[in-house]
Structure formats: structure tokens, C-alpha cells
CSV table of C-alpha atoms and ligand atoms in Angstrom, one decimal:
chain,number,residue,atom,x,y,z
A,1,MET,CA,107.1,64.4,107.2
A,2,LYS,CA,106.8,65.2,110.9
A,3,PRO,CA,103.3,66.5,111.8
A,4,LEU,CA,103.6,70.3,112.1
A,5,LEU,CA,101.8,73.1,113.8
A,6,ILE,CA,101.8,76.0,111.3
A,7,THR,CA,100.8,79.6,112.1
A,8,ILE,CA,99.7,82.3,109.6
A,9,ASP,CA,99.3,85.8,111.0
A,10,GLY,CA,98.5,89.0,109.2
A,11,PRO,CA,96.0,91.8,108.7
A,12,ALA,CA,92.5,91.4,107.4
A,13,GLY,CA,92.2,90.7,103.6
A,14,ALA,CA,95.8,89.5,103.2
A,15,GLY,CA,94.5,86.2,102.0
A,16,LYS,CA,95.1,84.1,105.2
A,17,THR,CA,91.9,82.1,105.0
A,18,SER,CA,92.2,81.2,101.3
A,19,VAL,CA,95.9,80.4,101.6
A,20,SER,CA,95.4,78.4,104.7
A,21,ARG,CA,92.7,76.3,103.0
A,22,MET,CA,94.9,75.7,100.0
A,23,LEU,CA,97.8,74.7,102.1
A,24,ALA,CA,95.6,72.5,104.3
A,25,ALA,CA,94.3,70.7,101.2
A,26,ARG,CA,97.8,70.0,100.0
A,27,LEU,CA,99.2,68.9,103.3
A,28,GLY,CA,96.1,67.0,104.6
A,29,TYR,CA,95.9,69.4,107.6
A,30,LYS,CA,93.0,71.2,109.3
A,31,VAL,CA,92.7,75.0,109.5
A,32,VAL,CA,91.7,76.8,112.7
A,33,ASP,CA,90.2,80.3,112.0
A,34,THR,CA,90.9,82.0,115.3
A,35,GLY,CA,89.2,85.2,114.1
A,36,ALA,CA,85.9,83.3,114.2
A,37,LEU,CA,86.3,82.9,118.0
A,38,TYR,CA,86.7,86.6,118.5
A,39,ARG,CA,83.7,87.2,116.2
A,40,ALA,CA,81.7,84.7,118.3
A,41,VAL,CA,82.4,86.7,121.5
A,42,ALA,CA,81.5,89.9,119.7
A,43,TYR,CA,78.3,88.3,118.4
A,44,HIS,CA,77.2,87.2,121.9
A,45,ALA,CA,78.3,90.5,123.5
A,46,LYS,CA,76.0,92.3,121.1
A,47,SER,CA,73.1,89.9,121.7
A,48,ALA,CA,73.6,90.5,125.5
A,49,GLY,CA,73.7,94.3,125.0
A,50,LEU,CA,77.2,94.6,126.4
A,51,GLN,CA,79.5,97.5,125.6
A,52,PRO,CA,82.8,96.2,124.1
A,53,ASP,CA,84.8,97.7,127.1
A,54,ASP,CA,82.6,96.1,129.8
A,55,ASP,CA,85.2,93.8,131.2
A,56,ASN,CA,83.1,92.3,134.0
A,57,GLY,CA,80.3,91.7,131.6
A,58,LEU,CA,82.6,90.2,129.0
A,59,GLU,CA,84.3,87.9,131.6
A,60,LYS,CA,80.9,86.5,132.7
A,61,LEU,CA,79.9,86.1,129.1
A,62,CYS,CA,83.0,84.2,128.1
A,63,ASN,CA,82.6,81.9,131.1
A,64,SER,CA,79.1,81.0,129.9
A,65,LEU,CA,80.2,80.2,126.3
A,66,ASN,CA,80.8,76.8,124.8
A,67,LEU,CA,82.5,77.3,121.4
A,68,LYS,CA,83.5,74.4,119.2
A,69,PHE,CA,84.6,74.0,115.6
A,70,ILE,CA,83.1,71.1,113.7
A,71,GLN,CA,83.4,69.8,110.2
A,72,ASN,CA,80.3,69.1,108.2
A,73,GLU,CA,79.1,69.1,104.6
A,74,LYS,CA,79.3,72.9,104.6
A,75,GLY,CA,83.0,72.8,105.6
A,76,GLN,CA,84.4,74.0,108.9
A,77,ARG,CA,81.6,75.5,111.1
A,78,LEU,CA,81.6,77.2,114.5
A,79,LEU,CA,79.1,76.0,117.1
A,80,SER,CA,78.1,78.0,120.1
A,81,GLY,CA,76.4,75.4,122.3
A,82,GLU,CA,74.2,73.6,119.8
A,83,SER,CA,73.8,76.5,117.4
A,84,ASP,CA,75.8,77.0,114.2
A,85,ILE,CA,76.8,80.7,114.3
A,86,SER,CA,79.3,80.6,111.4
A,87,ASP,CA,77.2,82.9,109.1
A,88,LYS,CA,75.9,85.2,111.8
A,89,ILE,CA,79.4,86.3,112.8
A,90,ARG,CA,80.3,87.6,109.3
A,91,THR,CA,78.3,90.9,109.2
A,92,PRO,CA,80.3,94.3,109.0
A,93,GLU,CA,79.0,95.2,112.5
A,94,ILE,CA,80.3,92.0,114.1
A,95,THR,CA,83.6,92.5,112.2
A,96,MET,CA,84.2,95.9,113.8
A,97,LEU,CA,82.9,94.7,117.2
A,98,SER,CA,85.2,91.7,117.1
A,99,SER,CA,88.2,94.0,116.7
A,100,ALA,CA,87.0,96.1,119.7
A,101,VAL,CA,86.5,93.1,122.0
A,102,SER,CA,89.8,91.5,120.9
A,103,ALA,CA,91.6,94.3,122.7
A,104,ARG,CA,90.1,93.3,126.1
A,105,PRO,CA,92.4,91.1,128.2
A,106,VAL,CA,89.6,89.0,129.6
A,107,VAL,CA,88.6,88.0,126.1
A,108,ARG,CA,92.2,87.2,125.0
A,109,THR,CA,92.8,85.2,128.2
A,110,TYR,CA,89.7,83.1,127.6
A,111,LEU,CA,90.4,82.4,124.0
A,112,LEU,CA,94.1,81.7,124.6
A,113,LYS,CA,93.1,78.7,126.6
A,114,ILE,CA,90.7,77.4,124.0
A,115,GLN,CA,93.3,77.9,121.2
A,116,ARG,CA,96.0,76.1,123.1
A,117,GLU,CA,93.7,73.2,123.8
A,118,ILE,CA,92.9,72.8,120.1
A,119,GLY,CA,96.6,73.1,119.4
A,120,ARG,CA,97.4,69.9,121.3
A,121,GLU,CA,96.6,68.1,118.1
A,122,LYS,CA,99.2,68.6,115.3
A,123,ARG,CA,98.7,68.8,111.6
A,124,LEU,CA,97.0,72.1,112.1
A,125,ILE,CA,97.2,75.5,110.5
A,126,PHE,CA,96.2,78.3,112.9
A,127,GLU,CA,95.4,81.6,111.2
A,128,GLY,CA,95.0,84.9,113.2
A,129,ARG,CA,96.9,87.9,114.5
A,130,ASP,CA,99.0,86.6,117.4
A,131,MET,CA,99.4,82.9,116.6
A,132,GLY,CA,103.2,83.0,116.1
A,133,THR,CA,103.9,85.6,118.7
A,134,VAL,CA,101.7,84.7,121.7
A,135,VAL,CA,99.5,81.7,121.3
A,136,PHE,CA,102.1,79.3,119.8
A,137,PRO,CA,105.6,80.9,120.1
A,138,ASP,CA,107.0,77.4,119.6
A,139,ALA,CA,105.1,76.6,116.3
A,140,ASP,CA,107.1,74.6,113.8
A,141,VAL,CA,106.5,77.1,110.9
A,142,LYS,CA,105.4,80.7,111.1
A,143,PHE,CA,104.2,82.8,108.3
A,144,PHE,CA,103.2,86.5,108.3
A,145,LEU,CA,101.1,87.4,105.3
A,146,THR,CA,100.6,91.0,104.3
A,147,ALA,CA,99.5,93.1,101.3
A,148,SER,CA,98.7,96.7,100.6
A,149,LEU,CA,95.5,98.2,102.0
A,150,LYS,CA,94.3,98.7,98.4
A,151,THR,CA,94.7,95.1,97.5
A,152,ARG,CA,93.3,93.8,100.7
A,153,SER,CA,90.2,96.1,100.5
A,154,LEU,CA,89.6,95.0,96.9
A,155,ARG,CA,89.8,91.3,97.8
A,156,ARG,CA,87.4,91.8,100.7
A,157,TYR,CA,85.0,93.8,98.5
A,158,GLN,CA,84.9,91.2,95.8
A,159,GLU,CA,84.4,88.5,98.4
A,160,LEU,CA,81.5,90.1,100.3
A,161,ALA,CA,80.0,92.7,98.0
A,162,SER,CA,78.0,93.8,101.0
A,163,GLN,CA,79.4,97.4,101.2
A,164,PRO,CA,80.8,99.9,98.8
A,165,LEU,CA,84.6,99.6,98.2
A,166,GLU,CA,85.3,102.9,100.0
A,167,ALA,CA,83.4,101.7,103.1
A,168,VAL,CA,85.3,98.4,103.1
A,169,ALA,CA,88.7,100.2,102.8
A,170,GLU,CA,87.7,102.6,105.6
A,171,ASP,CA,86.6,99.8,108.0
A,172,MET,CA,89.8,97.9,107.1
A,173,LYS,CA,92.0,100.9,107.9
A,174,ARG,CA,90.3,101.3,111.3
A,175,ARG,CA,90.6,97.6,112.1
A,176,ASP,CA,94.3,97.6,111.1
A,177,SER,CA,94.9,100.5,113.4
A,178,ASN,CA,92.9,98.8,116.3
A,179,ASP,CA,94.6,95.4,115.8
A,180,THR,CA,98.1,96.8,115.4
A,181,ASN,CA,98.1,99.5,118.1
A,182,ARG,CA,96.4,97.6,121.0
A,183,THR,CA,98.7,96.9,124.0
A,184,LEU,CA,97.9,93.3,124.3
A,185,SER,CA,99.0,90.8,121.6
A,186,PRO,CA,99.2,93.5,118.8
A,187,LEU,CA,99.3,92.3,115.2
A,188,GLN,CA,103.0,92.0,114.4
A,189,PRO,CA,105.2,89.4,112.8
A,190,ALA,CA,107.0,87.0,115.1
A,191,GLN,CA,110.8,87.4,115.0
A,192,ASP,CA,111.2,84.0,113.3
A,193,ALA,CA,108.2,84.4,110.9
A,194,VAL,CA,108.6,84.2,107.2
A,195,ILE,CA,107.1,87.4,105.9
A,196,ILE,CA,105.2,87.2,102.5
A,197,ASP,CA,103.8,90.2,100.7
A,198,SER,CA,100.9,89.0,98.6
A,199,THR,CA,100.2,92.4,96.9
A,200,ASP,CA,101.5,91.3,93.6
A,201,LEU,CA,101.1,87.6,94.0
A,202,SER,CA,98.1,85.3,93.4
A,203,LEU,CA,97.0,83.5,96.5
A,204,GLU,CA,97.8,80.2,94.7
A,205,ALA,CA,101.4,81.5,94.3
A,206,VAL,CA,101.5,82.4,98.0
A,207,ALA,CA,100.4,78.9,98.9
A,208,GLU,CA,103.1,77.4,96.6
A,209,LYS,CA,105.7,79.6,98.2
A,210,MET,CA,104.7,78.4,101.7
A,211,LEU,CA,104.6,74.8,100.5
A,212,SER,CA,108.2,75.1,99.1
A,213,TYR,CA,109.4,76.5,102.4
A,214,ILE,CA,107.8,73.7,104.3
A,215,ASN,CA,109.1,71.0,102.0
A,216,ALA,CA,112.6,72.5,102.2
A,217,LEU,CA,112.5,72.1,106.0
A,218,ASN,CA,112.0,68.4,105.5
A,219,GLU,CA,114.8,67.8,103.1
B,301,DC,O1,90.5,87.3,111.1
B,301,DC,P1,89.2,88.0,111.4
B,301,DC,O2,89.0,89.2,110.5
B,301,DC,O3,88.0,87.1,111.3
B,301,DC,O4,89.3,88.6,112.9
B,301,DC,C1,88.3,89.4,113.5
B,301,DC,C2,89.0,90.2,114.6
B,301,DC,O5,89.4,89.4,115.6
B,301,DC,C3,90.2,91.0,114.1
B,301,DC,O6,89.9,92.4,113.8
B,301,DC,C4,91.1,91.0,115.3
B,301,DC,C5,90.7,89.8,116.1
B,301,DC,N1,91.6,88.7,116.2
B,301,DC,C6,92.6,88.8,117.1
B,301,DC,O7,92.8,89.8,117.8
B,301,DC,N2,93.5,87.8,117.2
B,301,DC,C7,93.4,86.7,116.4
B,301,DC,N3,94.2,85.7,116.6
B,301,DC,C8,92.4,86.6,115.5
B,301,DC,C9,91.5,87.7,115.3
């Protein structure tokens, strides 16, 4: 099979991360969680006391960052300089802040470059919001994974158990609205994306569906 670059876009909680990992294990590919990069910028913006709309501050901040994915015994980790920030970027506050900074052009421009550099390698699955539309419009295979708000909130609640279900649903709704309605690279399926609704499917079934699609391409 020819080495592919695969993109999986979709809203929070649609199952992108789990499905990407399953698919990567079956194909022998690596996953790139691009949301982690936006979270890293948000994390550093908060540490520096920046407002999420301070474009000058964000630009300086981005230029000072050195973000890198590595693989170790804990799985894929995100390093900022020498420090492993993978767990620190998963708090509800950083989650909301990442959505806010992701609407800023300076942040998107900075991360676009990093993502395309990583994408020079093949055998990768990029998951995010604008992978198939903006970052890799020529990707070999594009999926757009979605699910009802109720299902997505429940999945996220069961995963994190850090907030009541109502708060998870409320945050998710706000984030959906921010990510879908921003001017730059809004969350939307690429015209040539295969759209999969995972509301009534197990994530294993979604991964199988994707795999069948990929295998059919090679027949
Ligand atoms: O996938 P995630 O929940 O970790 O993403 C965090 C935020 O980052 C999300 O609310 C929107 C933003 N994001 C983005 O704008 N583009 C991407 N490719 C990935 C994430």
C-alpha cells in the first residue's frame, strides 16, 4: 500500500483521538494530535498572563516556543523546550482558552508551518479541525467525524470525570460555536471528505469503516 497522509477532522468528543489511535495501530502509522499544539499555545499564553486576543503578545510568544512531539513509554507526548506539557494542557480552562487562541491568525499561521513540516513524512494521521480543508488540502484520505452533542458530551464526561455532565455539555457547545463560526479555518468538512456520524456507532466500528474505505482505495 502506498504511504498515505490521512486527515480526521471534526468537533470535540466525536472520537477523533480514539479512532485515530485504532487506525494508526492497524496501519502502522503515527498520529499527530494538532489540538495539542493549540493547547500548548494557550497554556503558555496563560502562564505569560496574555489575553487570548493580544495578537502582538501571541506573536512574540509563538516565536519563542519550541514545540515537539516525541514518543516514549507513556505514548505520544508534547514537549515545549525540554518540558513535557502533555498533561498540563488538558485542564478545562486550557481547553476553553485553546479554542479562543485558535481563532487568532498569528497563532494559526505559526502552527500551520509546524504542521506542514511534520507532514513531510507520510504514514501519518493528522487529527484536528482544519486538516483536510486548510493544512493538507491534498491529503490522500480525508475523514470528517461527527456525533450528536449529547453523545459527545457523554463520551468526554466519561473520559475525564473532572466536571459535571451539564458543565461538559455547556463548554462543548460554546467550543463548537467558537470553532465553527470563526472566520479563519472554521470547523467544516472538506468537500472531498468522507463524513461519518458516530452517534450510533462504537468507535471500533468507526475505525473499521475507515479501514474498509482505505483498503478499497488500494484495490
Ligand atoms: O482537539 P482539541 O479539543 O484538543 O482542540 C483544542 C482546540 O484547538 C479546539 O477547540 C480548536 C482548536 N483546534 C483548531 O482550531 N484547529 C485544529 N486543527 C485543532 C484544534
